[in-house]
Amino acid sequence: MAESELLDAEEYRRLCDYLYRRTGMAFTEARRYFVERRVEDRMIATGSSSFASYFARLRVNMEGEVEKLINAATVNETYFYREDHQFTCLTSNMLQERLRVKPPGEVLRIWSVPCSTGEEPYSIAIWLLENWPEVDAHDVEIVASDIDTNVLNAARSGIFGKRALMRLSAGLTGKYFTRAGPEHWQILDELRQSVRFTAANIVAQTETRPHGLFDVIFCRNLLIYFDDTSRRIAAENLYESLAPGGYVCLGHAESMSRISPLFEVCRFADAIVYRRPLEAKHG
Amino acid sequence: MADGKMRVLIVDDANLVRLYYRQILEEEGFEVEEALNGLEALERLLVSPADALIVDINMPQMDGITFLGALRRQALPLSAIPALVTSTESSADDVAAARAAGANFYHVKPIGREVLARYMAMFCGAPQ
């Protein structure tokens, strides 16, 4: 792969250091090929003749270049009803537990972060409609955030291809989507309006804190992109974003116990999730 | 109503709740309209009347009680549209206030598919 290397070792290290400081995302040597291809795309797009000139542009964030590179370098692949055992757990256990301890009438708040192009938060809304007989008896707010503003715009538009819908039955697709082209479907307006999309970087407390406290957070398959330090910061921000007794769901390959002692492990019938203790832990 | 379908107007500020009721009622063969609050509901009814109403209590701009009061002061046939109030409030005072404002029935949420469909069928004169 030597001839495809766009950057020398020192340049790659400087780029990764920079991206790490800006986003908390650790791009290792293993991801070098992938990162270089994205940098190459961005160099062509910006008319940069060398990495040095591109990097200079990046560092002064000319025309929002940092955001553009991050958007290009974050992988956004997901689909509806992904890891839906956690949604079963949401309606069978987590929401019931939250309702037990919350003052009556208070809004149930769910956060999908990162939300990518919207498959996860919309899945949550559909799941609630389909599987939670009390859905009309509670005010539910679904907030969906991502660092990538391009995916947020796509999420707001609510248009999806076949691949994103592969796990949904034809019945559900017909019920909650309208055709938007030969290969595309658009989610119903009520669903689009039931999710609030915002930009947020999970390792930046100034961006997570304004979102307030949540009852359940879905933060799946994000921490795997982080190094230990960013993971710990992200875990602390998740903790701070949870109401006492609130839950966080991670991806199946992720474990909070390895990252942070702040949370309690909860083993429900359908999923293992993590809870911010009702009483603050000390030390 | 050319196709003979009865029209139900859902008045609720929660997107998911409107969608939930709408899906049930459409599957049951009703035509469904939606309004986000009492003001919007009044406006919609003036444009095209409905055969039945499902009304939430707590809504911004104009709540369900105020809406029903205003509706019942309209001229016939608008003032006589039957209304089911659905609310999370279950106290006797809330029920009494809704009845006084003009609710025909009051159901504490959650309301299941069968119950919702039965109320609407009754309002629309379907055989029981």
XYZ file of C-alpha atoms in Angstrom:
411
model
C 0.000 0.000 0.000
C 3.122 2.143 0.127
C 2.464 3.936 -3.152
C -1.021 4.952 -1.989
C 0.296 6.759 1.060
C -0.536 10.388 0.711
C 0.995 11.483 3.983
C 4.313 10.591 5.543
C 4.313 9.170 9.056
C 4.927 12.549 10.677
C 2.145 14.243 8.694
C -0.302 11.493 9.552
C 0.590 11.768 13.231
C 0.103 15.551 13.184
C -3.255 15.183 11.463
C -4.422 12.543 13.935
C -3.265 14.620 16.903
C -5.175 17.551 15.532
C -8.374 15.578 14.888
C -8.093 14.037 18.312
C -7.839 17.423 20.005
C -10.795 18.756 18.033
C -13.143 15.747 18.208
C -11.828 13.198 20.707
C -11.759 10.646 17.916
C -8.591 8.595 17.792
C -7.655 7.565 14.279
C -5.021 4.869 14.616
C -2.518 3.533 12.123
C -5.054 0.804 11.316
C -7.436 3.404 9.926
C -4.736 5.211 7.992
C -5.856 4.115 4.551
C -9.428 5.197 5.255
C -8.397 8.577 6.708
C -6.024 9.283 3.853
C -8.743 8.658 1.277
C -10.994 11.159 3.036
C -8.144 13.700 3.235
C -7.471 13.138 -0.455
C -11.160 13.795 -1.229
C -11.046 16.985 0.790
C -7.754 18.130 -0.800
C -9.325 17.757 -4.241
C -12.502 19.485 -3.101
C -10.570 22.440 -1.714
C -8.011 22.609 -4.524
C -5.113 22.044 -2.131
C -1.934 21.115 -3.976
C -0.142 19.594 -0.987
C -0.958 18.183 2.412
C 0.888 21.110 3.993
C -1.411 23.625 2.330
C -4.475 21.522 3.175
C -3.391 21.185 6.793
C -2.877 24.960 7.018
C -6.437 25.381 5.764
C -7.709 22.833 8.250
C -5.998 24.463 11.214
C -7.574 27.861 10.585
C -10.859 26.065 9.838
C -11.192 27.912 6.538
C -14.802 27.695 5.337
C -15.600 25.164 8.048
C -13.032 22.666 6.811
C -12.737 20.907 10.171
C -16.403 20.030 10.106
C -16.191 18.938 6.475
C -13.313 16.566 7.132
C -15.000 15.161 10.231
C -18.183 14.626 8.258
C -16.224 12.749 5.604
C -14.280 10.694 8.132
C -17.116 9.510 10.350
C -18.758 6.369 9.143
C -22.519 6.631 9.034
C -23.868 3.185 8.458
C -26.963 2.102 10.266
C -30.483 0.785 9.672
C -33.921 0.688 11.257
C -34.493 -1.659 14.224
C -30.766 -2.318 14.619
C -30.151 -4.237 17.876
C -33.851 -4.071 18.629
C -33.522 -6.216 21.758
C -32.559 -2.944 23.435
C -35.835 -1.403 22.237
C -37.667 -4.369 23.762
C -35.820 -3.595 26.975
C -36.784 0.072 26.614
C -40.528 -0.629 26.584
C -40.505 -3.689 28.868
C -38.196 -2.384 31.562
C -36.429 0.939 31.324
C -39.429 3.210 30.733
C -41.478 1.402 33.374
C -38.646 1.832 35.881
C -38.342 5.505 35.037
C -42.102 6.065 35.378
C -41.987 4.419 38.780
C -39.589 7.039 40.152
C -40.503 10.136 38.138
C -43.095 12.659 39.284
C -46.336 11.982 37.365
C -46.787 14.024 34.223
C -43.089 14.741 33.731
C -41.819 14.307 30.167
C -39.893 11.109 29.408
C -36.726 12.151 27.578
C -34.803 9.853 25.248
C -31.528 10.800 23.584
C -30.097 9.140 20.504
C -26.440 10.110 20.170
C -24.875 9.757 17.665
C -28.032 9.580 15.597
C -26.390 9.466 12.153
C -29.048 9.791 9.432
C -31.932 9.245 11.855
C -32.554 5.497 11.683
C -32.143 5.047 15.430
C -34.338 7.871 16.769
C -37.059 7.143 14.207
C -36.835 3.447 15.108
C -37.410 4.384 18.731
C -40.521 6.391 17.792
C -41.914 3.556 15.646
C -41.073 1.012 18.315
C -42.973 3.017 20.943
C -46.028 3.266 18.674
C -45.964 -0.432 17.885
C -44.971 -1.965 21.193
C -45.887 0.329 24.050
C -49.592 0.270 24.889
C -49.147 3.358 27.095
C -47.689 5.480 24.291
C -50.574 7.954 24.398
C -50.469 8.297 28.171
C -47.027 9.889 28.469
C -45.244 12.834 26.966
C -42.135 11.496 25.259
C -39.412 13.718 23.869
C -36.901 12.152 21.501
C -33.756 14.198 20.936
C -31.248 13.061 18.326
C -27.737 14.471 18.044
C -24.682 13.992 15.914
C -21.379 15.770 15.403
C -21.899 15.558 11.638
C -24.191 18.307 10.374
C -24.596 16.675 6.949
C -26.158 13.568 8.460
C -28.426 15.735 10.608
C -29.828 17.382 7.503
C -30.361 13.980 5.927
C -32.023 12.777 9.138
C -34.403 15.743 9.160
C -35.447 15.012 5.580
C -36.377 11.469 6.662
C -35.711 9.847 3.286
C -34.270 6.342 3.355
C -33.104 3.708 0.900
C -33.816 0.009 0.810
C -30.795 -0.891 2.891
C -31.853 1.252 5.848
C -35.288 -0.380 5.835
C -34.111 -3.981 5.434
C -35.087 -5.026 8.972
C -38.571 -3.488 8.834
C -41.490 -5.620 7.696
C -43.385 -4.530 4.589
C -46.290 -3.811 6.927
C -44.288 -1.340 9.009
C -42.741 0.295 5.958
C -46.193 0.750 4.444
C -47.571 2.116 7.691
C -44.889 4.680 8.535
C -43.357 5.641 5.166
C -44.504 6.996 1.843
C -42.687 6.301 -1.421
C -40.265 9.046 -2.383
C -38.903 7.431 -5.553
C -38.295 4.009 -7.029
C -35.748 3.101 -4.331
C -36.580 5.558 -1.580
C -39.143 6.044 1.146
C -39.916 9.080 3.309
C -40.961 8.729 6.912
C -44.336 10.248 7.908
C -44.405 13.898 8.946
C -45.622 13.153 12.471
C -42.547 10.985 13.006
C -40.217 13.605 11.559
C -41.772 16.154 13.883
C -41.553 13.860 16.880
C -37.746 13.832 16.825
C -35.690 16.954 17.558
C -32.325 16.924 15.787
C -29.379 18.893 17.198
C -25.625 19.038 16.659
C -23.559 17.810 19.596
C -20.133 16.389 20.249
C -20.306 13.893 23.070
C -16.804 14.715 24.340
C -17.613 18.423 24.683
C -19.502 19.153 27.876
C -20.451 22.603 26.595
C -22.391 20.822 23.828
C -23.956 18.021 25.873
C -25.011 20.005 28.943
C -27.540 22.324 27.230
C -29.557 19.257 26.242
C -30.646 18.742 29.852
C -31.251 15.448 31.642
C -32.462 12.291 29.930
C -34.212 9.176 31.152
C -32.638 6.906 28.549
C -29.649 7.524 26.276
C -28.768 5.370 23.285
C -25.063 5.826 22.596
C -24.284 2.845 20.429
C -21.136 2.093 18.492
C -19.547 5.470 19.095
C -17.168 4.818 21.983
C -15.360 2.202 19.891
C -13.974 5.086 17.808
C -12.508 6.769 20.881
C -9.293 6.214 22.796
C -9.302 5.684 26.572
C -9.211 9.366 27.471
C -12.024 10.389 25.131
C -14.043 7.385 26.231
C -13.744 8.428 29.834
C -14.768 12.002 29.025
C -17.685 10.730 26.954
C -18.762 8.440 29.816
C -18.646 11.346 32.262
C -20.718 13.503 29.907
C -23.242 10.701 29.460
C -23.448 10.370 33.218
C -23.989 14.111 33.603
C -26.701 13.974 30.916
C -28.689 11.270 32.711
C -31.307 11.904 35.347
C -30.465 9.948 38.515
C -31.732 6.417 37.826
C -31.564 7.009 34.048
C -30.142 4.443 31.633
C -27.559 4.385 28.878
C -27.465 1.715 26.163
C -24.204 0.974 24.370
C -23.462 -1.132 21.297
C -23.167 -4.877 21.774
C -19.365 -4.832 21.573
C -19.015 -2.054 24.113
C -18.770 -2.232 27.889
C -19.143 0.705 30.231
C -17.627 -1.228 33.121
C -14.297 -1.113 31.319
C -14.525 2.621 30.873
C -16.011 4.117 33.998
C -17.046 3.082 37.529
C -19.816 5.705 37.612
C -22.584 3.412 36.355
C -24.416 0.366 37.695
C -24.798 -2.598 35.362
C -28.448 -3.617 34.915
C -29.223 -7.016 33.491
C -32.736 -7.079 32.102
C -34.262 -10.014 30.204
C -33.478 -8.533 26.780
C -30.401 -6.401 27.279
C -27.609 -5.335 29.552
C -27.708 -1.583 30.076
C -26.047 0.886 32.425
C -27.721 3.077 34.985
C -26.771 6.260 36.726
C -27.385 5.356 40.378
C -30.331 7.062 42.027
C -28.017 8.173 44.825
C -24.708 9.804 43.908
C -21.650 7.600 44.317
C -18.684 8.962 46.200
C -15.025 8.672 45.264
C -67.515 12.161 2.733
C -68.153 11.150 -0.844
C -66.609 7.765 -0.180
C -68.888 7.267 2.805
C -66.073 7.374 5.348
C -66.742 9.046 8.668
C -64.334 11.833 9.583
C -62.621 12.041 12.948
C -60.620 15.097 14.046
C -57.828 14.352 16.533
C -56.879 17.357 18.670
C -53.635 16.638 20.503
C -50.300 18.440 20.654
C -48.209 15.240 20.858
C -47.067 14.078 17.410
C -46.716 10.465 18.455
C -50.141 10.374 20.065
C -51.828 11.805 16.975
C -50.024 9.299 14.800
C -50.945 6.433 17.154
C -54.661 7.301 17.094
C -54.610 8.035 13.377
C -53.122 4.638 12.504
C -55.736 2.862 14.601
C -58.640 4.828 13.161
C -57.499 4.573 9.551
C -57.182 0.821 9.951
C -60.725 0.870 11.316
C -61.920 2.650 8.185
C -62.201 6.245 9.384
C -60.918 9.312 7.616
C -58.681 11.236 10.005
C -57.813 14.922 10.366
C -55.385 16.344 12.890
C -55.045 19.560 14.862
C -52.277 20.479 17.292
C -54.396 22.575 19.652
C -57.879 23.957 20.212
C -57.384 27.027 18.039
C -56.279 24.981 15.065
C -59.145 22.558 15.656
C -61.746 25.344 15.576
C -60.262 26.708 12.374
C -60.285 23.270 10.753
C -63.860 22.592 11.772
C -65.011 25.892 10.297
C -63.458 24.844 6.990
C -64.723 21.265 7.052
C -66.773 19.764 9.880
C -65.983 16.332 11.351
C -68.273 13.526 12.501
C -66.431 12.992 15.776
C -63.669 14.543 17.890
C -60.897 13.168 20.072
C -59.666 15.946 22.331
C -56.667 16.141 24.654
C -56.843 18.496 27.648
C -53.369 19.952 28.081
C -52.344 21.737 24.881
C -50.589 25.035 24.109
C -52.449 28.033 22.567
C -55.879 26.668 23.491
C -56.505 23.722 25.814
C -59.189 21.089 25.330
C -61.633 22.540 27.870
C -61.526 26.016 26.320
C -61.850 24.483 22.868
C -64.942 22.466 23.788
C -66.533 25.500 25.421
C -65.945 27.549 22.263
C -67.177 24.735 20.035
C -70.421 24.309 21.945
C -71.152 28.035 21.509
C -70.964 27.724 17.709
C -74.098 27.352 15.580
C -75.496 23.939 14.701
C -74.418 21.527 13.347
C -70.856 22.437 14.420
C -71.776 22.760 18.093
C -73.184 19.236 18.233
C -70.154 17.235 17.068
C -69.644 14.466 19.650
C -66.362 14.641 21.542
C -64.302 12.077 23.424
C -61.843 13.686 25.810
C -58.690 11.672 26.410
C -56.383 12.852 29.139
C -53.806 11.691 31.638
C -55.679 13.707 34.282
C -57.947 11.412 36.263
C -59.316 13.529 39.117
C -63.061 13.996 39.537
C -62.568 17.767 39.102
C -60.962 17.297 35.703
C -63.722 14.994 34.549
C -66.384 17.393 35.810
C -64.719 20.374 34.085
C -64.557 18.489 30.778
C -68.185 17.402 31.065
C -69.265 20.947 31.895
C -67.386 22.267 28.861
C -69.153 19.822 26.577
C -67.297 16.505 26.540
C -69.594 13.566 25.777
C -67.169 11.025 27.179
C -63.983 11.184 29.197
C -61.328 8.478 29.017
C -58.118 8.475 31.040
C -55.116 7.600 28.845
C -53.889 5.111 27.802
C -56.760 4.177 25.545
C -56.503 0.882 23.696
C -57.322 0.208 20.066
C -60.654 -1.523 20.718
C -61.910 1.109 23.136
C -60.986 3.981 20.840
C -62.580 2.313 17.836
C -65.733 1.553 19.853
C -66.198 5.183 20.941
C -65.770 6.448 17.402
C -68.099 3.829 15.952
C -70.723 4.821 18.507
C -70.342 8.530 17.686
C -70.637 7.813 14.010
C -73.775 5.730 14.424
C -72.293 2.362 13.575
C -74.287 -0.660 14.752
C -73.006 -1.828 18.151
